[in-house]
Amino acid sequence: MRDLFNFGQMLSAHARTAPERVGARDLDRAMSFRLWNERACRLANALLGLGLAKGDRVAILAYNCVEWCEIYAATAKAGLVALPINFRLTAPEVQFIVENADAAAMIVQDELTGLVEEARQDLGIPDDRFIHFGTKPRPAGYRGYEDIIAAAADREPGQQVALSDPWTLMYTSGTTGKPKGVLRSHRSAVLLSMVTEIELKLSRNDGALLVMPMCHANSLNFFGAFGYIGGVNSIYSRKSFDPEHAVTTLADGGSTFTSLVPTHYIMMLDLPRGLRAQHDFSAVTKLMISSAPARPETKREVMEMFPKSGLYELYGATETGWVTMLHPHEQFTKLGSVGRECVGAAPIRLLDEAGNEVPDGEAGELYSSNAHTFDCYWRLPEKTREAFRGDYCSVGDMARRDADGYIQLADRKSNMIISGGENIYPSEVEALVGAHPGVKDIAVIGLPDDKWGERVHAVIVPRDGMAVQESELVEWAKERLAGFKRPRSYAFITDAEMPRNATGKILHRELKKRFS
């Protein structure tokens, strides 16, 4: 009996059954399934022709562009492991990942070669396996991406690739210490794609606008789901998020779905109402909000802006894939929740420090168990063991469960503030203080305090065009938060000064360094 197809094999099937249908595109180019598959086969054969063997890691350093679609498919066909690297990293951070993963080849977009050159001789990659693509002239010492594709055979590589074989090695953003490599198999990708298709009720008539970086698990996971179903993967190929351009792109009718972080939605909601009213969003039927806590008022405004679209919220991680999903019909009855466990998953466990289940309403560390959890942390067996209790996995997030089984995130365990012996979860304070109409964004951190151990400190980004005073926020918090949870100090910064990772998630540790 034939096993499930991996992504490369599924692309081949689409190329046979719907060869001229558009399968992948960015803002400049489009590829039919036939062309996409042909180029992926050529790239796979080219990489194998350079001496790469099954299981070797291929580092990719690029902005969002359609080449990501080719590279992910080519590595799947060749039995290679895709190693996506965040383009926002510094040269030393890039060097750490490439060396730690023991990469055998590296594909680099032209504007990003500077991040490689500084440490190129130390990376351990043979000189003939640095590959360049882009519009600028090819630098010395690089092979041309288009050259190796043109010179390679367009036949299927014929490599035996099992579902248990690894496909991606994706490094976490490193909220604590050095980033860890998360190794995921083809089976994990297939099963997560199926879960996504069931939860979102996807069909081949759906198309995804992938805005978040293609080096990030969110876009990779949705890319897989839409690729498997035979929908269109549209890559938002801009180096940074432009809310006005994004609104226009969503309104052009080419995509039915997108997944954005709360910051993206806030930026679009800050556009003038008159400008937003010029656009027809009726083609967009599904929206996802994820990767960072979403304030209830943000979700309400999103639903008003996109009245024809169902709003979903998910909670997940690079290691676990999707863990919970909140569906459109639950938004108003369970606003503030991230839903219940996804289809096919075991019941979520919320545990205290001793490993005991906490009662409903109390915060515990969230453990999930599903068939698409990651295989291991790359070369970190002890860290892998720490992440698991039997078949259950945790990434250190704290959550509460209500009487109906719905999950509400409290915070990352590492972000928890202990003030006067009380546990305070920043996301709760952020949600309530951030509901003030003059607050565009907020981050709450714990700062050293001689009396309390830590004090609650709120870092505020005022809403554009509004002047919010600390005294207003003090009164606002007094009406909504218990005394020990209220911020004892405030700081006001601009949106550009708020530190974020590639997905828009606020880096609380950077704020703690700045204000401590």
Short mmCIF file of C-alpha atoms in Angstrom, two decimals:
data_model
loop_
_atom_site.label_atom_id
_atom_site.label_comp_id
_atom_site.label_asym_id
_atom_site.label_seq_id
_atom_site.Cartn_x
_atom_site.Cartn_y
_atom_site.Cartn_z
CA MET A 1 0.00 0.00 0.00
CA ARG A 2 1.37 3.39 -0.98
CA ASP A 3 2.25 5.78 1.83
CA LEU A 4 1.27 9.48 1.83
CA PHE A 5 3.00 11.80 -0.64
CA ASN A 6 5.66 14.19 0.58
CA PHE A 7 5.51 17.76 -0.71
CA GLY A 8 7.76 17.11 -3.72
CA GLN A 9 5.69 14.14 -4.80
CA MET A 10 2.44 16.05 -4.36
CA LEU A 11 3.79 18.83 -6.57
CA SER A 12 4.50 16.23 -9.25
CA ALA A 13 0.89 15.05 -9.01
CA HIS A 14 -0.45 18.59 -9.46
CA ALA A 15 1.87 19.06 -12.45
CA ARG A 16 0.33 15.95 -14.06
CA THR A 17 -3.32 16.71 -13.31
CA ALA A 18 -3.42 20.53 -13.57
CA PRO A 19 -0.25 21.49 -15.46
CA GLU A 20 -1.28 25.00 -16.54
CA ARG A 21 -2.99 26.01 -13.33
CA VAL A 22 -1.04 28.69 -11.40
CA GLY A 23 0.50 27.12 -8.31
CA ALA A 24 2.98 29.69 -7.01
CA ARG A 25 3.66 33.36 -7.53
CA ASP A 26 5.01 36.48 -5.93
CA LEU A 27 4.24 40.13 -6.70
CA ASP A 28 6.26 39.97 -9.92
CA ARG A 29 6.07 36.43 -11.32
CA ALA A 30 3.74 33.45 -11.56
CA MET A 31 4.44 29.77 -12.17
CA SER A 32 2.12 27.03 -13.34
CA PHE A 33 2.30 23.71 -11.53
CA ARG A 34 4.10 22.32 -14.58
CA LEU A 35 6.79 25.01 -14.56
CA TRP A 36 7.11 24.95 -10.78
CA ASN A 37 7.63 21.20 -10.78
CA GLU A 38 10.10 21.33 -13.67
CA ARG A 39 12.24 23.97 -11.97
CA ALA A 40 12.08 22.13 -8.62
CA CYS A 41 13.27 18.92 -10.33
CA ARG A 42 16.12 20.77 -12.02
CA LEU A 43 17.19 22.40 -8.75
CA ALA A 44 17.01 19.06 -6.91
CA ASN A 45 19.18 17.39 -9.56
CA ALA A 46 21.60 20.33 -9.54
CA LEU A 47 22.09 20.11 -5.77
CA LEU A 48 22.63 16.35 -5.92
CA GLY A 49 25.02 16.93 -8.81
CA LEU A 50 27.12 19.17 -6.57
CA GLY A 51 27.74 16.16 -4.37
CA LEU A 52 25.06 16.69 -1.73
CA ALA A 53 23.70 13.49 -0.21
CA LYS A 54 20.36 12.60 1.35
CA GLY A 55 19.95 14.34 4.71
CA ASP A 56 22.41 17.17 3.97
CA ARG A 57 21.30 20.64 5.05
CA VAL A 58 20.80 23.42 2.49
CA ALA A 59 20.86 26.90 4.05
CA ILE A 60 18.57 29.53 2.49
CA LEU A 61 19.00 33.25 3.14
CA ALA A 62 16.46 35.31 1.21
CA TYR A 63 13.64 37.79 1.44
CA ASN A 64 10.14 36.64 0.51
CA CYS A 65 10.13 35.60 -3.15
CA VAL A 66 8.85 32.78 -5.35
CA GLU A 67 12.23 31.03 -5.22
CA TRP A 68 11.30 29.79 -1.74
CA CYS A 69 8.60 27.66 -3.37
CA GLU A 70 11.17 26.07 -5.68
CA ILE A 71 13.73 25.47 -2.93
CA TYR A 72 11.30 23.87 -0.48
CA ALA A 73 9.99 21.57 -3.22
CA ALA A 74 13.48 20.73 -4.53
CA THR A 75 14.79 19.74 -1.09
CA ALA A 76 11.74 17.51 -0.58
CA LYS A 77 12.35 15.77 -3.92
CA ALA A 78 16.08 15.30 -3.28
CA GLY A 79 15.79 14.12 0.33
CA LEU A 80 17.71 17.18 1.49
CA VAL A 81 16.90 19.26 4.57
CA ALA A 82 15.89 22.89 4.05
CA LEU A 83 17.57 25.23 6.55
CA PRO A 84 15.73 28.58 6.34
CA ILE A 85 17.55 31.51 7.95
CA ASN A 86 15.93 34.74 9.11
CA PHE A 87 17.13 37.61 6.90
CA ARG A 88 16.92 40.01 9.87
CA LEU A 89 19.75 38.28 11.72
CA THR A 90 23.24 39.71 12.06
CA ALA A 91 26.26 38.11 10.41
CA PRO A 92 27.41 36.36 13.64
CA GLU A 93 23.89 34.97 14.17
CA VAL A 94 23.81 33.65 10.60
CA GLN A 95 27.24 32.11 11.12
CA PHE A 96 26.10 30.35 14.31
CA ILE A 97 23.14 28.71 12.58
CA VAL A 98 25.06 27.61 9.47
CA GLU A 99 27.88 26.15 11.55
CA ASN A 100 25.60 24.59 14.14
CA ALA A 101 23.55 22.88 11.42
CA ASP A 102 26.69 21.79 9.55
CA ALA A 103 25.16 23.06 6.29
CA ALA A 104 26.46 21.48 3.06
CA ALA A 105 25.32 24.24 0.68
CA MET A 106 23.95 27.77 0.85
CA ILE A 107 21.54 29.65 -1.41
CA VAL A 108 21.70 33.44 -0.94
CA GLN A 109 19.72 36.32 -2.44
CA ASP A 110 21.93 39.10 -3.80
CA GLU A 111 21.22 41.82 -1.20
CA LEU A 112 22.08 39.40 1.62
CA THR A 113 25.48 38.15 0.52
CA GLY A 114 27.11 40.65 2.90
CA LEU A 115 25.82 38.60 5.85
CA VAL A 116 27.78 35.62 4.51
CA GLU A 117 31.06 37.08 3.27
CA GLU A 118 32.37 38.08 6.69
CA ALA A 119 32.56 34.47 7.88
CA ARG A 120 32.44 32.54 4.63
CA GLN A 121 35.76 30.76 5.14
CA ASP A 122 34.64 29.54 8.57
CA LEU A 123 31.28 28.11 7.54
CA GLY A 124 32.60 24.73 6.42
CA ILE A 125 30.73 24.83 3.10
CA PRO A 126 32.77 23.94 -0.01
CA ASP A 127 33.42 26.98 -2.23
CA ASP A 128 31.47 25.51 -5.16
CA ARG A 129 28.29 25.16 -3.10
CA PHE A 130 27.53 28.85 -2.55
CA ILE A 131 24.64 29.71 -4.87
CA HIS A 132 23.44 33.23 -5.69
CA PHE A 133 20.18 34.54 -7.14
CA GLY A 134 18.69 37.97 -7.67
CA THR A 135 18.80 40.92 -10.03
CA LYS A 136 22.30 42.13 -9.21
CA PRO A 137 25.45 40.76 -10.88
CA ARG A 138 26.63 37.47 -9.41
CA PRO A 139 29.46 38.03 -6.91
CA ALA A 140 32.76 36.22 -7.32
CA GLY A 141 32.81 32.81 -5.73
CA TYR A 142 29.11 32.04 -6.23
CA ARG A 143 27.35 29.76 -8.67
CA GLY A 144 24.37 31.27 -10.44
CA TYR A 145 21.00 29.88 -9.33
CA GLU A 146 19.53 30.16 -12.82
CA ASP A 147 22.70 28.71 -14.34
CA ILE A 148 22.59 25.50 -12.31
CA ILE A 149 18.85 25.12 -12.94
CA ALA A 150 19.30 25.54 -16.70
CA ALA A 151 22.14 22.99 -16.79
CA ALA A 152 20.34 20.29 -14.78
CA ALA A 153 17.90 17.61 -15.98
CA ASP A 154 14.19 18.28 -15.58
CA ARG A 155 13.36 14.64 -14.68
CA GLU A 156 12.26 13.57 -11.21
CA PRO A 157 15.40 12.92 -9.11
CA GLY A 158 14.36 9.36 -8.27
CA GLN A 159 15.63 9.74 -4.71
CA GLN A 160 13.94 7.44 -2.19
CA VAL A 161 12.50 9.77 0.44
CA ALA A 162 10.57 8.28 3.36
CA LEU A 163 7.98 10.21 5.34
CA SER A 164 10.11 9.64 8.44
CA ASP A 165 13.03 11.47 6.79
CA PRO A 166 13.65 15.09 7.91
CA TRP A 167 12.59 17.92 5.60
CA THR A 168 13.17 21.15 7.52
CA LEU A 169 15.55 22.36 10.21
CA MET A 170 14.17 25.65 11.47
CA TYR A 171 15.86 27.60 14.23
CA THR A 172 13.74 29.15 16.93
CA SER A 173 13.90 32.90 17.46
CA GLY A 174 15.92 32.34 20.62
CA THR A 175 13.75 34.05 23.26
CA THR A 176 16.18 32.57 25.80
CA GLY A 177 19.83 31.88 25.00
CA LYS A 178 21.06 30.59 21.66
CA PRO A 179 18.44 29.55 19.07
CA LYS A 180 17.73 25.83 18.84
CA GLY A 181 17.29 23.91 15.61
CA VAL A 182 13.85 22.28 15.31
CA LEU A 183 13.97 19.19 13.10
CA ARG A 184 10.68 18.21 11.43
CA SER A 185 9.92 15.28 9.15
CA HIS A 186 7.95 14.95 5.93
CA ARG A 187 5.28 13.07 7.90
CA SER A 188 4.91 16.04 10.25
CA ALA A 189 4.42 18.39 7.28
CA VAL A 190 1.85 16.10 5.61
CA LEU A 191 -0.22 15.63 8.75
CA LEU A 192 -0.12 19.31 9.70
CA SER A 193 -1.28 20.20 6.18
CA MET A 194 -4.22 17.83 6.56
CA VAL A 195 -5.15 19.33 9.93
CA THR A 196 -5.00 22.84 8.40
CA GLU A 197 -7.19 21.84 5.47
CA ILE A 198 -9.79 20.30 7.79
CA GLU A 199 -9.83 23.16 10.30
CA LEU A 200 -10.08 25.87 7.60
CA LYS A 201 -12.22 23.82 5.20
CA LEU A 202 -9.81 24.51 2.33
CA SER A 203 -10.26 23.56 -1.31
CA ARG A 204 -8.15 23.97 -4.44
CA ASN A 205 -10.15 27.15 -5.14
CA ASP A 206 -8.52 28.82 -2.14
CA GLY A 207 -5.34 30.85 -2.40
CA ALA A 208 -3.00 32.06 0.33
CA LEU A 209 -1.26 35.43 0.49
CA LEU A 210 1.84 34.55 2.54
CA VAL A 211 2.96 37.78 4.18
CA MET A 212 5.03 36.50 7.06
CA PRO A 213 8.63 35.53 6.22
CA MET A 214 9.00 32.27 4.32
CA CYS A 215 11.82 31.43 6.75
CA HIS A 216 9.21 31.28 9.54
CA ALA A 217 7.08 28.29 10.54
CA ASN A 218 3.78 30.13 10.06
CA SER A 219 4.29 30.78 6.35
CA LEU A 220 5.99 27.41 5.78
CA ASN A 221 3.08 25.52 7.36
CA PHE A 222 0.41 27.37 5.37
CA PHE A 223 2.57 27.03 2.24
CA GLY A 224 2.51 23.28 2.76
CA ALA A 225 -1.24 23.13 3.27
CA PHE A 226 -2.11 25.19 0.20
CA GLY A 227 0.49 23.32 -1.85
CA TYR A 228 -0.98 19.95 -0.91
CA ILE A 229 -4.55 21.02 -1.63
CA GLY A 230 -3.59 22.45 -5.03
CA GLY A 231 -4.40 26.07 -4.18
CA VAL A 232 -2.28 29.07 -5.09
CA ASN A 233 0.62 30.13 -2.87
CA SER A 234 1.15 33.88 -3.36
CA ILE A 235 4.31 35.21 -1.72
CA TYR A 236 4.15 38.81 -0.50
CA SER A 237 7.56 39.72 -1.92
CA ARG A 238 8.24 42.98 -0.14
CA LYS A 239 11.14 43.43 2.24
CA SER A 240 8.89 45.03 4.84
CA PHE A 241 5.17 45.18 5.52
CA ASP A 242 3.44 48.14 3.87
CA PRO A 243 -0.12 48.30 5.28
CA GLU A 244 -1.56 50.35 2.42
CA HIS A 245 0.01 48.10 -0.19
CA ALA A 246 -1.10 44.98 1.71
CA VAL A 247 -4.70 46.25 1.82
CA THR A 248 -4.61 46.83 -1.94
CA THR A 249 -3.10 43.39 -2.54
CA LEU A 250 -5.77 41.66 -0.44
CA ALA A 251 -8.50 43.55 -2.27
CA ASP A 252 -7.32 42.53 -5.76
CA GLY A 253 -9.24 39.25 -5.55
CA GLY A 254 -6.29 36.94 -6.02
CA SER A 255 -6.22 35.40 -2.54
CA THR A 256 -8.95 34.10 -0.25
CA PHE A 257 -6.76 33.74 2.85
CA THR A 258 -3.92 35.36 4.73
CA SER A 259 -2.28 34.90 8.11
CA LEU A 260 -0.99 37.98 9.92
CA VAL A 261 0.31 38.86 13.35
CA PRO A 262 -1.61 41.39 15.48
CA THR A 263 0.91 44.12 14.60
CA HIS A 264 0.09 43.78 10.89
CA TYR A 265 -3.62 44.10 11.57
CA ILE A 266 -3.05 47.10 13.84
CA MET A 267 -1.07 48.83 11.07
CA MET A 268 -3.90 48.25 8.58
CA LEU A 269 -6.52 49.37 11.08
CA ASP A 270 -4.56 52.61 11.58
CA LEU A 271 -5.06 53.52 7.92
CA PRO A 272 -7.66 56.25 7.34
CA ARG A 273 -11.18 54.83 7.24
CA GLY A 274 -11.80 56.57 3.92
CA LEU A 275 -8.86 54.77 2.34
CA ARG A 276 -9.97 51.39 3.70
CA ALA A 277 -13.53 52.02 2.46
CA GLN A 278 -12.24 52.32 -1.13
CA HIS A 279 -11.47 48.59 -1.22
CA ASP A 280 -13.70 45.54 -1.66
CA PHE A 281 -12.51 42.65 0.50
CA SER A 282 -15.33 40.27 -0.41
CA ALA A 283 -12.91 37.78 -2.05
CA VAL A 284 -11.12 37.30 1.28
CA THR A 285 -13.12 34.61 3.10
CA LYS A 286 -10.66 33.47 5.78
CA LEU A 287 -8.27 35.44 7.98
CA MET A 288 -5.86 34.10 10.57
CA ILE A 289 -4.42 36.03 13.51
CA SER A 290 -1.56 34.30 15.31
CA SER A 291 2.05 34.23 16.53
CA ALA A 292 1.47 36.79 19.30
CA PRO A 293 -1.37 37.54 21.74
CA ALA A 294 -4.25 39.40 20.05
CA ARG A 295 -6.15 41.97 22.08
CA PRO A 296 -9.95 41.55 21.94
CA GLU A 297 -10.50 45.07 20.59
CA THR A 298 -8.06 44.39 17.73
CA LYS A 299 -10.03 41.30 16.74
CA ARG A 300 -13.32 43.21 16.88
CA GLU A 301 -11.93 45.91 14.57
CA VAL A 302 -10.55 43.29 12.15
CA MET A 303 -13.97 41.67 11.91
CA GLU A 304 -15.51 45.07 11.18
CA MET A 305 -12.93 45.81 8.47
CA PHE A 306 -13.39 42.40 6.81
CA PRO A 307 -17.12 41.71 7.31
CA LYS A 308 -17.26 38.92 4.70
CA SER A 309 -14.32 37.03 6.15
CA GLY A 310 -14.28 34.51 8.96
CA LEU A 311 -11.61 35.30 11.54
CA TYR A 312 -9.62 32.41 12.99
CA GLU A 313 -7.04 32.50 15.74
CA LEU A 314 -4.49 29.79 16.37
CA TYR A 315 -1.89 28.99 18.93
CA GLY A 316 1.13 26.94 18.01
CA ALA A 317 4.90 26.84 17.89
CA THR A 318 7.71 25.83 15.56
CA GLU A 319 8.06 22.62 17.58
CA THR A 320 4.39 21.68 17.85
CA GLY A 321 2.73 23.04 14.74
CA TRP A 322 -0.86 24.10 15.42
CA VAL A 323 -2.05 23.32 18.93
CA THR A 324 -5.40 25.12 19.23
CA MET A 325 -7.79 26.86 16.86
CA LEU A 326 -10.57 29.37 17.55
CA HIS A 327 -13.15 29.45 14.76
CA PRO A 328 -15.20 32.40 13.46
CA HIS A 329 -18.44 31.35 15.16
CA GLU A 330 -16.62 31.28 18.51
CA GLN A 331 -15.07 34.75 18.34
CA PHE A 332 -17.77 36.61 20.25
CA THR A 333 -18.62 33.86 22.73
CA LYS A 334 -14.97 33.05 23.50
CA LEU A 335 -13.23 36.34 22.78
CA GLY A 336 -9.82 36.26 24.46
CA SER A 337 -9.45 32.52 23.98
CA VAL A 338 -7.25 30.73 21.40
CA GLY A 339 -9.78 27.92 21.10
CA ARG A 340 -9.57 24.22 21.78
CA GLU A 341 -7.10 21.60 20.56
CA CYS A 342 -7.04 21.02 16.81
CA VAL A 343 -8.61 17.99 15.18
CA GLY A 344 -6.71 14.75 15.84
CA ALA A 345 -4.91 16.03 18.94
CA ALA A 346 -5.03 14.59 22.44
CA PRO A 347 -6.59 16.75 25.19
CA ILE A 348 -4.30 19.59 26.27
CA ARG A 349 -2.70 19.26 29.69
CA LEU A 350 -1.99 22.26 31.95
CA LEU A 351 0.53 21.29 34.60
CA ASP A 352 2.06 22.84 37.69
CA GLU A 353 5.74 22.61 38.61
CA ALA A 354 5.22 19.15 40.10
CA GLY A 355 3.58 17.85 36.93
CA ASN A 356 0.03 17.86 38.33
CA GLU A 357 -3.01 19.07 36.37
CA VAL A 358 -4.16 22.52 37.55
CA PRO A 359 -7.87 23.24 38.13
CA ASP A 360 -9.89 25.16 35.54
CA GLY A 361 -9.16 28.88 35.76
CA GLU A 362 -5.63 28.48 37.11
CA ALA A 363 -2.48 28.96 35.05
CA GLY A 364 -0.35 25.95 34.22
CA GLU A 365 2.35 25.07 31.71
CA LEU A 366 0.71 23.97 28.45
CA TYR A 367 1.53 20.51 27.10
CA SER A 368 0.12 19.26 23.80
CA SER A 369 0.23 15.93 21.99
CA ASN A 370 -0.41 15.54 18.27
CA ALA A 371 0.93 13.59 15.31
CA HIS A 372 2.78 16.54 13.77
CA THR A 373 5.05 17.45 16.70
CA PHE A 374 8.73 17.94 15.86
CA ASP A 375 11.25 15.10 15.94
CA CYS A 376 13.95 16.68 18.10
CA TYR A 377 16.13 19.69 18.78
CA TRP A 378 19.16 19.45 16.51
CA ARG A 379 22.03 17.80 18.41
CA LEU A 380 20.47 18.74 21.77
CA PRO A 381 19.16 15.48 23.25
CA GLU A 382 18.90 16.92 26.76
CA LYS A 383 16.80 19.88 25.57
CA THR A 384 14.61 17.47 23.61
CA ARG A 385 14.01 15.37 26.73
CA GLU A 386 13.18 18.51 28.72
CA ALA A 387 10.51 19.49 26.19
CA PHE A 388 8.56 16.24 26.57
CA ARG A 389 6.54 14.45 29.23
CA GLY A 390 5.83 11.18 27.47
CA ASP A 391 4.04 12.04 24.21
CA TYR A 392 3.27 15.56 25.43
CA CYS A 393 5.40 18.54 24.41
CA SER A 394 5.80 22.01 25.95
CA VAL A 395 7.57 25.13 24.71
CA GLY A 396 7.18 26.92 28.04
CA ASP A 397 3.87 28.73 27.52
CA MET A 398 1.45 29.23 30.40
CA ALA A 399 -2.32 29.02 29.91
CA ARG A 400 -5.68 28.65 31.62
CA ARG A 401 -8.65 26.46 30.66
CA ASP A 402 -12.28 27.46 31.17
CA ALA A 403 -15.15 25.14 32.06
CA ASP A 404 -15.86 24.50 28.36
CA GLY A 405 -12.30 23.42 27.63
CA TYR A 406 -11.23 26.61 25.84
CA ILE A 407 -7.65 27.76 26.31
CA GLN A 408 -6.57 31.28 27.21
CA LEU A 409 -2.86 32.02 27.02
CA ALA A 410 -1.33 33.55 30.12
CA ASP A 411 2.24 34.14 28.97
CA ARG A 412 5.58 32.52 28.36
CA LYS A 413 6.89 30.97 31.53
CA SER A 414 10.08 32.99 31.06
CA ASN A 415 8.14 36.29 30.86
CA MET A 416 6.27 35.79 34.13
CA ILE A 417 6.76 38.59 36.68
CA ILE A 418 6.94 37.75 40.39
CA SER A 419 6.12 40.85 42.44
CA GLY A 420 5.67 40.59 46.19
CA GLY A 421 5.34 36.82 45.85
CA GLU A 422 2.49 37.10 43.31
CA ASN A 423 2.73 35.63 39.79
CA ILE A 424 1.79 38.21 37.15
CA TYR A 425 1.40 37.35 33.48
CA PRO A 426 2.32 40.31 31.23
CA SER A 427 -0.16 39.39 28.50
CA GLU A 428 -3.07 39.88 30.90
CA VAL A 429 -1.86 43.36 31.82
CA GLU A 430 -1.13 44.13 28.15
CA ALA A 431 -4.66 43.17 27.14
CA LEU A 432 -6.37 45.36 29.71
CA VAL A 433 -4.10 48.43 29.67
CA GLY A 434 -3.72 48.10 25.90
CA ALA A 435 -7.48 48.49 25.50
CA HIS A 436 -7.12 52.21 26.25
CA PRO A 437 -8.07 54.08 23.05
CA GLY A 438 -4.80 56.03 23.06
CA VAL A 439 -2.60 52.92 23.09
CA LYS A 440 -1.43 51.53 19.77
CA ASP A 441 0.82 48.84 21.23
CA ILE A 442 2.10 47.79 24.62
CA ALA A 443 4.66 45.50 26.23
CA VAL A 444 4.76 44.74 29.93
CA ILE A 445 7.98 43.62 31.62
CA GLY A 446 9.28 43.05 35.12
CA LEU A 447 12.01 45.37 36.37
CA PRO A 448 14.10 44.94 39.54
CA ASP A 449 12.54 46.51 42.61
CA ASP A 450 14.09 46.73 46.09
CA LYS A 451 10.76 46.34 47.85
CA TRP A 452 8.77 43.96 45.63
CA GLY A 453 11.53 41.98 43.93
CA GLU A 454 10.09 43.00 40.56
CA ARG A 455 7.74 45.78 39.59
CA VAL A 456 5.36 45.85 36.64
CA HIS A 457 6.61 48.26 33.96
CA ALA A 458 4.55 49.14 30.86
CA VAL A 459 6.19 50.25 27.62
CA ILE A 460 3.63 52.15 25.53
CA VAL A 461 3.43 53.05 21.84
CA PRO A 462 0.76 55.79 21.60
CA ARG A 463 -1.77 55.60 18.83
CA ASP A 464 -0.86 57.85 15.91
CA GLY A 465 -2.05 61.39 16.40
CA MET A 466 -3.04 60.88 20.04
CA ALA A 467 -1.26 62.11 23.17
CA VAL A 468 -1.84 59.71 26.05
CA GLN A 469 -0.72 60.70 29.54
CA GLU A 470 0.63 58.38 32.22
CA SER A 471 -2.01 59.67 34.63
CA GLU A 472 -4.76 58.52 32.25
CA LEU A 473 -3.31 55.03 32.09
CA VAL A 474 -2.95 54.86 35.87
CA GLU A 475 -6.67 55.61 36.27
CA TRP A 476 -7.57 53.21 33.45
CA ALA A 477 -5.60 50.39 35.07
CA LYS A 478 -7.06 51.12 38.51
CA GLU A 479 -10.54 50.32 37.21
CA ARG A 480 -9.52 47.09 35.49
CA LEU A 481 -6.66 45.40 37.34
CA ALA A 482 -5.94 44.20 40.85
CA GLY A 483 -3.47 46.45 42.63
CA PHE A 484 -0.52 44.04 42.46
CA LYS A 485 -0.96 43.64 38.68
CA ARG A 486 -1.06 47.35 37.82
CA PRO A 487 2.01 48.94 36.19
CA ARG A 488 4.01 50.91 38.75
CA SER A 489 5.95 52.72 36.02
CA TYR A 490 5.51 53.61 32.35
CA ALA A 491 7.71 54.45 29.39
CA PHE A 492 6.61 55.88 26.05
CA ILE A 493 8.40 54.95 22.80
CA THR A 494 7.71 55.06 19.07
CA ASP A 495 6.56 52.09 17.03
CA ALA A 496 9.99 51.93 15.36
CA GLU A 497 11.67 51.67 18.78
CA MET A 498 9.66 48.61 19.84
CA PRO A 499 11.98 45.58 19.36
CA ARG A 500 10.42 42.73 17.39
CA ASN A 501 11.48 39.49 15.79
CA ALA A 502 10.79 38.50 12.18
CA THR A 503 7.14 37.69 12.88
CA GLY A 504 6.40 40.97 14.66
CA LYS A 505 6.50 39.40 18.12
CA ILE A 506 7.75 41.87 20.74
CA LEU A 507 11.09 40.93 22.28
CA HIS A 508 10.46 41.44 25.98
CA ARG A 509 14.04 40.47 26.85
CA GLU A 510 15.37 43.40 24.79
CA LEU A 511 13.07 45.80 26.61
CA LYS A 512 14.24 44.43 29.95
CA LYS A 513 17.84 45.12 28.94
CA ARG A 514 16.94 48.64 27.85
CA PHE A 515 14.97 49.68 30.92
CA SER A 516 16.71 47.73 33.70
#
